[in-house]
Amino acid sequence: MNKPFDVEIERLTAPGSESIRPLLGLAQAPERGTFFLETFGCQMNDHDSEKVAGVLLARGYRQVGTPDAAGLILYNTCSIREKAAQKVFSRLGEYRAKQSEGKIIGVLGCVAQQEGEGIFERAPWVSLVCGSASYRKLPELIAQLESGNHRVTGLELDTDETFETEITRRDNPFRAYLTIIEGCDKACSYCVVPYTRGPERSRASDSILREVRQLAELGYSEVQLLGQTVNSYADPTPRKMRFAELLLAVAEVPGIRRVRFTTSHPSDFTRDIVEAMEAQPKLCEHVHLPVQSGSTKVLRAMQRTYTRDEYLGKIAMIRSARRPIAITTDIIVGFPGESEANFEQTLSLLDEVGYDSLFSFKYSPRPNTPSLKLNDVIPEEEKSRRLAVLQDKQREIQSARNKRLTGETFEVLVSGKSRRENQWSGYTSSYRLANFTSHATELLGTYVQVRVTGATPNSLVGEHVV
Ligand code: 5AD
Ligand code: SF4
């Protein structure tokens, strides 16, 4: 989805950093040391880092902005596509000298899970390796290091608990992320997530609602429920709240004005979710529904559990809603065996669906995944060509879709202020980025009406309607 690249964002202090400590009775925690946390990856990873930071802050650590100022340097990274492991090791190389200064260096996230203790061999200056399914143990692991242990790991995947913290240090002052389901039980043949994040674990509905109430009290009005397959949510409590019911319950929490959720798996996308969105305008008009390919043959090889027609059936269901709902997706090009004709089916799917935005990727073979063994590998140059063709097509589609909105007025949650005078930005309920002019003096964090006066492929341009 679009990032507000057209404007310079002015960051506010995130609720949950300094301000949350007294609220949680943490003001007295003795200062234990300082940590620097660098994150690379998806929203889930960003949010994991927010939780890790929360856990450390609650234990009396202070977060600092540079590795030089930190006693504890943590690198949280994702390995879904990139040659992430290589990237990690080059970054760790930069941290090498820091260990001799007495600093603790730790690797978290997917790469930690994947490479495990091998990290110690390649980078002996690292003393902590911990995958996302073991973050609950982080404070304990750090305590072990501080009491003289040389190397510690948290690599168990069979945890049946979710990573819940009493405090999460949230980076975004306007939208709060909240994980409702961890791990993944699907088995897409290209994907490392089931190996790096473990099996699916849903969080208790009452615990989710408790956190949403806290967030509302802290001043957040928008929450985004997160999960690799967020709509596969299965409430572990006797209440057995369905995902659609949970969405409605979250929307009803006083103070909450917008609810988003991502990422939805098409196979688990049921009609009651659309009905909930029809009934409750606080549920944002946006569904991210990754298709991955427009070819049933490729979908089968990907083990995606639906055909092109079944996917289109879900799209028709969403499009038939009484509210307009924006649809975005993820696509992988150059999966092994993807013929030119198969790729063209993906292109025709773009026309058929009319996505409002998409993330597109070249297939990247990942360790331990079943698709690693598939023959008929597509050459890199051909993958790049397909990606460029796909992106060009989508740019045209988006440009036309956005232009059609000229003259309409949307509610925008203002989250950015440009250095250019009177220029602001924010997102519509449909998750379109809107850059707009306003002569108001302060708008950050407020909801305003914006009339669209123009559009680019990635954003709307407009003016504040007072
Ligand atoms: N190669 C390319 N893209 C991938 N994704 C996941 N695994 C791979 C891979 N091995 C993409 C999918 C998924 C998104 C988060 O990343 O499109 O939806
Ligand atoms: Fe990976 Fe598929 Fe699970 Fe998504 S649904 S996290 S692509 S295995």
CSV table of C-alpha atoms and ligand atoms in Angstrom, one decimal:
chain,number,residue,atom,x,y,z
A,1,MET,CA,0.0,0.0,0.0
A,2,ASN,CA,1.0,3.6,-0.5
A,3,LYS,CA,3.4,5.3,1.8
A,4,PRO,CA,3.1,9.0,2.2
A,5,PHE,CA,6.2,9.6,0.0
A,6,ASP,CA,4.9,12.9,-1.3
A,7,VAL,CA,5.3,14.7,1.9
A,8,GLU,CA,7.7,15.1,4.8
A,9,ILE,CA,6.1,13.6,7.9
A,10,GLU,CA,6.5,15.4,11.1
A,11,ARG,CA,6.6,12.8,13.9
A,12,LEU,CA,4.7,13.4,17.1
A,13,THR,CA,5.6,11.7,20.3
A,14,ALA,CA,4.0,8.3,20.1
A,15,PRO,CA,1.5,7.6,22.9
A,16,GLY,CA,3.0,4.7,24.6
A,17,SER,CA,6.5,5.9,24.8
A,18,GLU,CA,7.1,8.3,27.7
A,19,SER,CA,3.5,8.9,28.5
A,20,ILE,CA,2.5,5.3,29.0
A,21,ARG,CA,5.0,4.6,31.8
A,22,PRO,CA,3.3,6.4,34.6
A,23,LEU,CA,-0.1,5.1,33.4
A,24,LEU,CA,1.2,1.6,33.9
A,25,GLY,CA,2.9,2.4,37.2
A,26,LEU,CA,6.3,2.0,35.6
A,27,ALA,CA,7.7,5.3,36.6
A,28,GLN,CA,9.7,3.7,39.4
A,29,ALA,CA,11.4,1.0,37.2
A,30,PRO,CA,15.2,1.4,37.7
A,31,GLU,CA,17.1,2.2,34.6
A,32,ARG,CA,18.8,-1.0,33.4
A,33,GLY,CA,20.5,0.3,30.3
A,34,THR,CA,19.9,1.4,26.8
A,35,PHE,CA,18.9,-0.4,23.7
A,36,PHE,CA,18.9,0.4,20.0
A,37,LEU,CA,16.4,-1.5,17.8
A,38,GLU,CA,16.6,-1.6,14.1
A,39,THR,CA,13.8,-3.2,12.1
A,40,PHE,CA,13.5,-4.3,8.6
A,41,GLY,CA,10.4,-5.9,7.1
A,42,CYS,CA,6.6,-6.1,7.1
A,43,GLN,CA,4.0,-4.6,9.3
A,44,MET,CA,4.0,-7.7,11.5
A,45,ASN,CA,7.7,-7.2,12.0
A,46,ASP,CA,7.4,-3.5,12.7
A,47,HIS,CA,4.7,-4.3,15.3
A,48,ASP,CA,6.9,-7.1,16.8
A,49,SER,CA,9.5,-4.4,17.3
A,50,GLU,CA,7.0,-2.2,19.0
A,51,LYS,CA,6.2,-5.0,21.4
A,52,VAL,CA,9.9,-5.8,22.0
A,53,ALA,CA,10.5,-2.1,22.7
A,54,GLY,CA,7.5,-2.2,25.1
A,55,VAL,CA,8.9,-5.2,27.0
A,56,LEU,CA,12.3,-3.6,27.4
A,57,LEU,CA,10.9,-0.2,28.4
A,58,ALA,CA,8.7,-1.9,31.0
A,59,ARG,CA,11.9,-3.5,32.4
A,60,GLY,CA,13.5,-0.1,32.8
A,61,TYR,CA,15.5,0.0,29.6
A,62,ARG,CA,15.7,3.3,27.7
A,63,GLN,CA,15.5,3.3,23.9
A,64,VAL,CA,18.1,5.3,22.0
A,65,GLY,CA,18.4,6.4,18.4
A,66,THR,CA,21.9,5.2,17.6
A,67,PRO,CA,23.9,2.0,18.1
A,68,ASP,CA,26.7,4.1,19.6
A,69,ALA,CA,24.6,5.3,22.4
A,70,ALA,CA,23.2,1.8,23.2
A,71,GLY,CA,24.3,-1.0,25.5
A,72,LEU,CA,22.1,-3.5,23.7
A,73,ILE,CA,21.9,-3.5,19.9
A,74,LEU,CA,19.0,-5.5,18.4
A,75,TYR,CA,18.4,-6.2,14.8
A,76,ASN,CA,14.9,-7.4,13.9
A,77,THR,CA,14.6,-8.7,10.4
A,78,CYS,CA,12.4,-10.4,7.9
A,79,SER,CA,13.3,-13.1,5.4
A,80,ILE,CA,10.2,-13.4,3.3
A,81,ARG,CA,11.8,-12.5,0.0
A,82,GLU,CA,15.1,-10.6,0.0
A,83,LYS,CA,18.4,-12.2,0.4
A,84,ALA,CA,17.8,-11.0,3.9
A,85,ALA,CA,20.4,-13.3,5.6
A,86,GLN,CA,23.1,-11.7,3.5
A,87,LYS,CA,21.9,-8.3,4.4
A,88,VAL,CA,21.8,-9.2,8.1
A,89,PHE,CA,25.4,-10.4,8.0
A,90,SER,CA,26.6,-7.3,6.3
A,91,ARG,CA,24.8,-5.2,8.9
A,92,LEU,CA,26.2,-7.4,11.7
A,93,GLY,CA,29.6,-6.8,10.3
A,94,GLU,CA,29.2,-3.1,10.9
A,95,TYR,CA,28.3,-3.9,14.5
A,96,ARG,CA,31.3,-6.1,15.0
A,97,ALA,CA,33.6,-3.5,16.6
A,98,LYS,CA,30.8,-2.6,19.0
A,99,GLN,CA,31.0,-5.9,20.9
A,100,SER,CA,34.5,-5.1,22.0
A,101,GLU,CA,33.1,-2.0,23.5
A,102,GLY,CA,31.1,-4.3,25.8
A,103,LYS,CA,27.8,-4.0,24.0
A,104,ILE,CA,25.4,-6.9,23.6
A,105,ILE,CA,24.4,-7.7,20.0
A,106,GLY,CA,21.2,-9.6,19.2
A,107,VAL,CA,19.4,-10.8,16.1
A,108,LEU,CA,15.6,-11.2,16.2
A,109,GLY,CA,12.9,-12.2,13.7
A,110,CYS,CA,12.7,-14.5,10.8
A,111,VAL,CA,16.4,-14.6,9.9
A,112,ALA,CA,17.1,-15.5,13.6
A,113,GLN,CA,14.6,-18.3,13.4
A,114,GLN,CA,15.9,-19.5,10.1
A,115,GLU,CA,19.6,-19.4,10.7
A,116,GLY,CA,19.5,-20.2,14.4
A,117,GLU,CA,22.7,-20.9,16.1
A,118,GLY,CA,24.5,-20.8,12.7
A,119,ILE,CA,24.5,-17.0,13.3
A,120,PHE,CA,27.0,-17.5,16.2
A,121,GLU,CA,29.3,-19.3,13.8
A,122,ARG,CA,29.2,-16.6,11.1
A,123,ALA,CA,29.1,-13.7,13.5
A,124,PRO,CA,30.7,-14.8,16.8
A,125,TRP,CA,30.2,-11.3,18.2
A,126,VAL,CA,26.5,-11.9,18.4
A,127,SER,CA,25.3,-13.2,21.7
A,128,LEU,CA,21.5,-13.4,21.4
A,129,VAL,CA,19.5,-15.1,18.7
A,130,CYS,CA,15.7,-15.1,19.1
A,131,GLY,CA,12.8,-15.9,16.7
A,132,SER,CA,9.5,-14.1,16.9
A,133,ALA,CA,7.7,-17.1,18.5
A,134,SER,CA,10.0,-16.8,21.5
A,135,TYR,CA,9.9,-13.0,22.2
A,136,ARG,CA,8.0,-13.6,25.5
A,137,LYS,CA,11.3,-15.0,26.8
A,138,LEU,CA,13.4,-12.0,25.7
A,139,PRO,CA,13.7,-10.3,29.1
A,140,GLU,CA,14.7,-13.6,30.6
A,141,LEU,CA,17.3,-14.1,27.8
A,142,ILE,CA,18.7,-10.7,28.3
A,143,ALA,CA,18.9,-11.2,32.1
A,144,GLN,CA,20.9,-14.4,31.4
A,145,LEU,CA,23.4,-12.5,29.3
A,146,GLU,CA,23.7,-9.8,31.9
A,147,SER,CA,24.4,-12.3,34.6
A,148,GLY,CA,27.4,-13.6,32.6
A,149,ASN,CA,26.0,-16.1,30.1
A,150,HIS,CA,27.9,-15.9,26.8
A,151,ARG,CA,25.3,-16.9,24.3
A,152,VAL,CA,21.6,-17.4,24.5
A,153,THR,CA,18.9,-18.5,22.1
A,154,GLY,CA,15.1,-18.5,21.9
A,155,LEU,CA,14.2,-20.6,18.9
A,156,GLU,CA,11.2,-22.8,20.0
A,157,LEU,CA,8.4,-22.8,17.5
A,158,ASP,CA,6.0,-25.1,19.3
A,159,THR,CA,4.7,-22.3,21.6
A,160,ASP,CA,1.0,-22.3,21.9
A,161,GLU,CA,0.9,-18.9,23.4
A,162,THR,CA,0.7,-15.6,21.6
A,163,PHE,CA,3.2,-12.8,22.3
A,164,GLU,CA,1.2,-10.5,24.5
A,165,THR,CA,2.8,-7.7,26.4
A,166,GLU,CA,1.4,-5.4,29.1
A,167,ILE,CA,3.0,-2.5,27.3
A,168,THR,CA,3.7,-1.9,23.6
A,169,ARG,CA,5.7,1.1,22.5
A,170,ARG,CA,3.9,2.2,19.4
A,171,ASP,CA,5.7,4.2,16.7
A,172,ASN,CA,2.7,5.5,14.8
A,173,PRO,CA,0.9,8.1,16.9
A,174,PHE,CA,-2.3,7.8,14.9
A,175,ARG,CA,-2.8,4.2,14.1
A,176,ALA,CA,-2.3,1.4,16.6
A,177,TYR,CA,-1.3,-2.1,15.3
A,178,LEU,CA,-2.6,-5.0,17.3
A,179,THR,CA,-1.8,-8.6,16.5
A,180,ILE,CA,-4.8,-10.9,16.8
A,181,ILE,CA,-3.3,-14.1,15.3
A,182,GLU,CA,0.3,-15.2,15.1
A,183,GLY,CA,1.9,-17.7,12.8
A,184,CYS,CA,0.3,-19.4,9.8
A,185,ASP,CA,-1.3,-22.8,9.2
A,186,LYS,CA,-1.4,-22.5,5.4
A,187,ALA,CA,1.3,-24.1,3.4
A,188,CYS,CA,1.9,-21.9,0.4
A,189,SER,CA,4.8,-23.6,-1.4
A,190,TYR,CA,7.0,-20.4,-1.7
A,191,CYS,CA,6.6,-19.1,1.8
A,192,VAL,CA,8.9,-19.2,4.9
A,193,VAL,CA,6.3,-17.8,7.3
A,194,PRO,CA,5.1,-21.2,8.6
A,195,TYR,CA,8.7,-22.1,9.3
A,196,THR,CA,9.8,-18.8,10.8
A,197,ARG,CA,6.6,-17.8,12.7
A,198,GLY,CA,5.3,-21.2,13.6
A,199,PRO,CA,1.7,-22.5,13.7
A,200,GLU,CA,-1.4,-20.4,13.9
A,201,ARG,CA,-2.2,-19.1,17.4
A,202,SER,CA,-5.2,-16.8,17.9
A,203,ARG,CA,-5.4,-14.4,20.8
A,204,ALA,CA,-8.3,-14.5,23.3
A,205,SER,CA,-11.1,-12.1,22.2
A,206,ASP,CA,-11.5,-10.6,25.7
A,207,SER,CA,-7.7,-9.8,25.8
A,208,ILE,CA,-7.9,-8.1,22.3
A,209,LEU,CA,-10.9,-6.0,23.4
A,210,ARG,CA,-9.2,-5.1,26.6
A,211,GLU,CA,-6.2,-3.8,24.6
A,212,VAL,CA,-8.5,-1.9,22.2
A,213,ARG,CA,-10.1,-0.1,25.2
A,214,GLN,CA,-6.7,0.8,26.5
A,215,LEU,CA,-5.7,2.1,23.1
A,216,ALA,CA,-8.9,4.2,22.9
A,217,GLU,CA,-8.1,5.6,26.4
A,218,LEU,CA,-4.6,6.5,25.2
A,219,GLY,CA,-6.2,8.5,22.4
A,220,TYR,CA,-5.9,6.2,19.4
A,221,SER,CA,-9.0,6.3,17.2
A,222,GLU,CA,-7.7,4.0,14.5
A,223,VAL,CA,-6.7,0.4,15.1
A,224,GLN,CA,-5.3,-2.1,12.6
A,225,LEU,CA,-5.8,-5.8,13.5
A,226,LEU,CA,-2.8,-7.8,12.2
A,227,GLY,CA,-2.2,-11.4,11.3
A,228,GLN,CA,-0.6,-13.3,8.4
A,229,THR,CA,-4.1,-14.7,7.8
A,230,VAL,CA,-6.0,-12.3,10.0
A,231,ASN,CA,-9.4,-13.6,8.9
A,232,SER,CA,-8.6,-17.2,9.9
A,233,TYR,CA,-9.0,-15.9,13.5
A,234,ALA,CA,-10.3,-18.6,15.8
A,235,ASP,CA,-11.1,-17.3,19.3
A,236,PRO,CA,-9.6,-19.7,21.8
A,237,THR,CA,-12.1,-18.7,24.6
A,238,PRO,CA,-15.5,-20.4,25.2
A,239,ARG,CA,-17.1,-17.3,23.7
A,240,LYS,CA,-15.7,-18.5,20.2
A,241,MET,CA,-16.2,-15.1,18.7
A,242,ARG,CA,-16.1,-15.2,14.9
A,243,PHE,CA,-13.7,-12.8,13.1
A,244,ALA,CA,-16.6,-10.7,11.7
A,245,GLU,CA,-18.1,-10.5,15.3
A,246,LEU,CA,-14.7,-9.4,16.6
A,247,LEU,CA,-14.5,-6.6,14.0
A,248,LEU,CA,-17.9,-5.3,15.1
A,249,ALA,CA,-17.0,-5.6,18.8
A,250,VAL,CA,-13.7,-3.6,18.2
A,251,ALA,CA,-15.6,-1.0,16.3
A,252,GLU,CA,-18.0,-0.5,19.2
A,253,VAL,CA,-15.3,0.3,21.7
A,254,PRO,CA,-16.0,4.0,22.7
A,255,GLY,CA,-13.4,6.3,21.0
A,256,ILE,CA,-12.6,4.0,18.1
A,257,ARG,CA,-13.5,5.5,14.8
A,258,ARG,CA,-11.7,3.4,12.3
A,259,VAL,CA,-10.9,-0.4,12.2
A,260,ARG,CA,-8.6,-1.9,9.6
A,261,PHE,CA,-7.4,-5.5,9.3
A,262,THR,CA,-4.7,-7.2,7.2
A,263,THR,CA,-3.8,-9.6,5.7
A,264,SER,CA,-6.9,-11.6,4.6
A,265,HIS,CA,-6.6,-15.1,3.0
A,266,PRO,CA,-9.1,-15.5,0.1
A,267,SER,CA,-10.1,-19.0,1.2
A,268,ASP,CA,-11.2,-17.8,4.6
A,269,PHE,CA,-12.9,-14.6,3.4
A,270,THR,CA,-16.5,-15.2,4.3
A,271,ARG,CA,-19.7,-13.3,3.5
A,272,ASP,CA,-20.2,-12.3,7.2
A,273,ILE,CA,-17.1,-10.1,7.0
A,274,VAL,CA,-18.7,-8.2,4.1
A,275,GLU,CA,-22.0,-8.0,6.0
A,276,ALA,CA,-20.2,-6.6,9.0
A,277,MET,CA,-18.5,-3.9,6.8
A,278,GLU,CA,-21.9,-3.0,5.3
A,279,ALA,CA,-23.4,-2.7,8.8
A,280,GLN,CA,-20.7,-0.8,10.5
A,281,PRO,CA,-19.1,2.3,8.8
A,282,LYS,CA,-16.3,2.3,11.3
A,283,LEU,CA,-14.9,-0.8,9.5
A,284,CYS,CA,-12.7,0.8,6.9
A,285,GLU,CA,-13.7,0.4,3.2
A,286,HIS,CA,-10.6,-1.6,2.3
A,287,VAL,CA,-9.7,-5.3,1.9
A,288,HIS,CA,-6.2,-6.5,1.2
A,289,LEU,CA,-6.8,-9.8,-0.5
A,290,PRO,CA,-3.6,-11.3,-1.9
A,291,VAL,CA,-4.2,-13.3,-5.1
A,292,GLN,CA,-0.5,-14.1,-6.0
A,293,SER,CA,-1.4,-15.2,-9.5
A,294,GLY,CA,-4.2,-15.1,-12.0
A,295,SER,CA,-3.5,-18.6,-13.3
A,296,THR,CA,-5.2,-21.6,-11.7
A,297,LYS,CA,-2.3,-23.7,-12.7
A,298,VAL,CA,0.2,-21.5,-10.9
A,299,LEU,CA,-2.1,-21.1,-7.9
A,300,ARG,CA,-2.2,-24.9,-7.6
A,301,ALA,CA,1.6,-25.1,-7.8
A,302,MET,CA,1.7,-22.4,-5.1
A,303,GLN,CA,-0.7,-24.4,-2.9
A,304,ARG,CA,-2.9,-21.4,-2.6
A,305,THR,CA,-6.1,-23.5,-2.0
A,306,TYR,CA,-8.4,-21.6,-4.5
A,307,THR,CA,-8.8,-21.3,-8.2
A,308,ARG,CA,-8.9,-18.1,-10.2
A,309,ASP,CA,-12.7,-18.4,-10.5
A,310,GLU,CA,-13.1,-19.0,-6.7
A,311,TYR,CA,-11.0,-15.9,-6.1
A,312,LEU,CA,-13.2,-13.9,-8.5
A,313,GLY,CA,-16.2,-15.1,-6.6
A,314,LYS,CA,-14.8,-13.5,-3.4
A,315,ILE,CA,-14.2,-10.3,-5.4
A,316,ALA,CA,-17.8,-10.3,-6.6
A,317,MET,CA,-19.0,-10.8,-3.1
A,318,ILE,CA,-17.0,-7.7,-1.9
A,319,ARG,CA,-18.0,-5.6,-4.9
A,320,SER,CA,-21.7,-6.4,-4.2
A,321,ALA,CA,-21.5,-4.7,-0.8
A,322,ARG,CA,-23.7,-1.7,-0.2
A,323,ARG,CA,-20.6,0.4,0.5
A,324,PRO,CA,-17.7,0.8,-2.1
A,325,ILE,CA,-14.8,-1.2,-0.8
A,326,ALA,CA,-11.3,-0.7,-2.1
A,327,ILE,CA,-9.4,-3.9,-2.9
A,328,THR,CA,-5.6,-4.3,-2.9
A,329,THR,CA,-3.5,-7.4,-3.5
A,330,ASP,CA,-0.1,-9.1,-3.6
A,331,ILE,CA,1.3,-10.7,-6.8
A,332,ILE,CA,4.3,-12.9,-7.4
A,333,VAL,CA,5.7,-13.1,-10.9
A,334,GLY,CA,8.0,-15.7,-12.3
A,335,PHE,CA,7.0,-18.6,-10.1
A,336,PRO,CA,8.6,-21.8,-11.4
A,337,GLY,CA,6.6,-23.1,-14.4
A,338,GLU,CA,4.8,-19.8,-15.0
A,339,SER,CA,4.4,-19.6,-18.8
A,340,GLU,CA,3.9,-16.5,-20.7
A,341,ALA,CA,0.2,-17.5,-21.1
A,342,ASN,CA,0.0,-17.9,-17.3
A,343,PHE,CA,1.5,-14.5,-16.7
A,344,GLU,CA,-1.0,-13.0,-19.2
A,345,GLN,CA,-3.8,-14.5,-17.0
A,346,THR,CA,-2.4,-12.4,-14.2
A,347,LEU,CA,-2.5,-9.3,-16.4
A,348,SER,CA,-6.1,-10.0,-17.4
A,349,LEU,CA,-7.0,-10.5,-13.7
A,350,LEU,CA,-5.8,-7.0,-13.0
A,351,ASP,CA,-8.3,-5.7,-15.7
A,352,GLU,CA,-11.1,-7.9,-14.4
A,353,VAL,CA,-10.7,-6.9,-10.7
A,354,GLY,CA,-9.5,-3.3,-11.0
A,355,TYR,CA,-7.3,-3.2,-7.9
A,356,ASP,CA,-6.8,0.1,-6.1
A,357,SER,CA,-3.2,-0.8,-5.3
A,358,LEU,CA,-0.9,-3.8,-5.4
A,359,PHE,CA,2.4,-5.1,-4.1
A,360,SER,CA,4.3,-7.1,-6.7
A,361,PHE,CA,7.3,-9.3,-6.2
A,362,LYS,CA,9.6,-11.4,-8.3
A,363,TYR,CA,9.5,-15.0,-7.0
A,364,SER,CA,12.4,-15.5,-4.7
A,365,PRO,CA,13.4,-19.1,-3.7
A,366,ARG,CA,13.5,-19.4,0.1
A,367,PRO,CA,15.2,-22.0,2.2
A,368,ASN,CA,13.2,-25.1,3.2
A,369,THR,CA,10.2,-24.2,1.2
A,370,PRO,CA,8.6,-26.9,-1.1
A,371,SER,CA,8.8,-24.7,-4.2
A,372,LEU,CA,12.6,-24.8,-4.0
A,373,LYS,CA,12.5,-28.2,-5.5
A,374,LEU,CA,10.4,-27.2,-8.5
A,375,ASN,CA,11.9,-27.2,-12.0
A,376,ASP,CA,11.3,-24.9,-14.8
A,377,VAL,CA,12.9,-21.9,-13.1
A,378,ILE,CA,12.2,-18.6,-14.7
A,379,PRO,CA,15.4,-16.6,-15.5
A,380,GLU,CA,15.9,-13.4,-13.5
A,381,GLU,CA,15.7,-11.1,-16.5
A,382,GLU,CA,12.4,-12.6,-17.5
A,383,LYS,CA,11.1,-12.1,-13.9
A,384,SER,CA,12.2,-8.5,-14.1
A,385,ARG,CA,10.5,-8.0,-17.4
A,386,ARG,CA,7.2,-9.5,-16.2
A,387,LEU,CA,7.3,-7.4,-13.0
A,388,ALA,CA,7.8,-4.2,-15.1
A,389,VAL,CA,4.9,-5.1,-17.4
A,390,LEU,CA,2.7,-5.8,-14.5
A,391,GLN,CA,3.6,-2.6,-12.7
A,392,ASP,CA,3.1,-0.5,-15.8
A,393,LYS,CA,-0.3,-1.9,-16.3
A,394,GLN,CA,-1.3,-1.4,-12.7
A,395,ARG,CA,-0.1,2.2,-12.7
A,396,GLU,CA,-2.5,2.9,-15.6
A,397,ILE,CA,-5.3,1.2,-13.8
A,398,GLN,CA,-4.6,3.1,-10.5
A,399,SER,CA,-4.3,6.4,-12.3
A,400,ALA,CA,-7.7,5.9,-14.0
A,401,ARG,CA,-9.3,4.7,-10.8
A,402,ASN,CA,-8.0,7.6,-8.8
A,403,LYS,CA,-8.9,10.2,-11.4
A,404,ARG,CA,-12.5,9.0,-11.3
A,405,LEU,CA,-12.7,10.2,-7.7
A,406,THR,CA,-12.1,13.9,-8.7
A,407,GLY,CA,-14.9,16.0,-7.3
A,408,GLU,CA,-15.7,13.6,-4.5
A,409,THR,CA,-15.2,14.4,-0.8
A,410,PHE,CA,-13.6,11.9,1.6
A,411,GLU,CA,-12.9,11.9,5.3
A,412,VAL,CA,-9.1,11.8,5.9
A,413,LEU,CA,-7.2,11.1,9.2
A,414,VAL,CA,-4.4,13.6,9.0
A,415,SER,CA,-1.1,12.0,9.7
A,416,GLY,CA,1.5,14.2,8.0
A,417,LYS,CA,2.4,17.8,7.5
A,418,SER,CA,4.6,18.9,4.6
A,419,ARG,CA,7.5,21.4,4.9
A,420,ARG,CA,5.7,23.1,2.1
A,421,GLU,CA,3.3,25.6,3.6
A,422,ASN,CA,-0.4,24.6,4.0
A,423,GLN,CA,0.3,21.0,2.7
A,424,TRP,CA,-1.0,18.1,4.7
A,425,SER,CA,-1.5,14.4,4.1
A,426,GLY,CA,-3.5,11.5,5.5
A,427,TYR,CA,-5.4,8.4,4.5
A,428,THR,CA,-9.0,7.9,3.5
A,429,SER,CA,-11.1,5.0,4.9
A,430,SER,CA,-10.3,3.2,1.6
A,431,TYR,CA,-6.5,3.6,2.4
A,432,ARG,CA,-5.9,6.1,-0.3
A,433,LEU,CA,-3.2,8.6,0.5
A,434,ALA,CA,-4.5,12.1,0.1
A,435,ASN,CA,-2.2,15.2,-0.1
A,436,PHE,CA,-4.2,18.3,0.4
A,437,THR,CA,-4.0,22.0,1.1
A,438,SER,CA,-5.5,23.6,4.2
A,439,HIS,CA,-5.0,26.9,5.9
A,440,ALA,CA,-5.7,25.5,9.3
A,441,THR,CA,-2.9,25.8,11.9
A,442,GLU,CA,-3.0,22.3,13.4
A,443,LEU,CA,-4.6,19.2,11.9
A,444,LEU,CA,-2.4,16.3,12.9
A,445,GLY,CA,-4.4,13.5,14.3
A,446,THR,CA,-7.8,15.0,13.4
A,447,TYR,CA,-10.4,13.8,10.8
A,448,VAL,CA,-11.1,16.3,8.1
A,449,GLN,CA,-13.2,16.4,4.9
A,450,VAL,CA,-11.1,16.6,1.7
A,451,ARG,CA,-12.4,17.3,-1.7
A,452,VAL,CA,-10.5,15.6,-4.5
A,453,THR,CA,-9.2,18.0,-7.1
A,454,GLY,CA,-6.7,15.7,-8.9
A,455,ALA,CA,-4.9,12.4,-8.7
A,456,THR,CA,-1.6,10.6,-9.4
A,457,PRO,CA,-1.4,6.8,-9.6
A,458,ASN,CA,-0.4,6.6,-5.9
A,459,SER,CA,-2.3,9.5,-4.3
A,460,LEU,CA,-5.2,11.9,-4.4
A,461,VAL,CA,-4.7,15.6,-4.4
A,462,GLY,CA,-7.3,17.8,-2.8
A,463,GLU,CA,-8.3,20.6,-0.6
A,464,HIS,CA,-9.7,20.8,2.9
A,465,VAL,CA,-13.4,21.5,3.0
A,466,VAL,CA,-14.2,23.4,6.1
B,1,5AD,N1,9.0,-14.9,-3.2
B,1,5AD,C1,8.3,-13.7,-3.6
B,1,5AD,N2,7.3,-13.2,-3.0
B,1,5AD,C2,7.0,-13.8,-1.8
B,1,5AD,N3,6.0,-13.5,-0.9
B,1,5AD,C3,6.0,-14.4,0.1
B,1,5AD,N4,7.0,-15.3,-0.1
B,1,5AD,C4,7.6,-14.9,-1.3
B,1,5AD,C5,8.6,-15.5,-2.1
B,1,5AD,N5,9.3,-16.6,-1.7
B,1,5AD,C6,5.1,-12.3,-1.1
B,1,5AD,C7,3.7,-12.8,-1.2
B,1,5AD,C8,3.0,-12.4,0.1
B,1,5AD,C9,3.8,-11.2,0.5
B,1,5AD,C10,3.8,-10.8,1.9
B,1,5AD,O1,5.2,-11.5,0.1
B,1,5AD,O2,3.1,-12.0,-2.3
B,1,5AD,O3,1.7,-12.2,0.0
B,2,SF4,FE1,2.8,-17.4,3.8
B,2,SF4,FE2,0.7,-18.5,2.6
B,2,SF4,FE3,0.7,-18.2,5.2
B,2,SF4,FE4,0.5,-16.0,3.7
B,2,SF4,S1,-1.0,-17.7,3.8
B,2,SF4,S2,1.9,-16.3,5.5
B,2,SF4,S3,1.8,-16.6,1.9
B,2,SF4,S4,2.0,-19.6,4.0
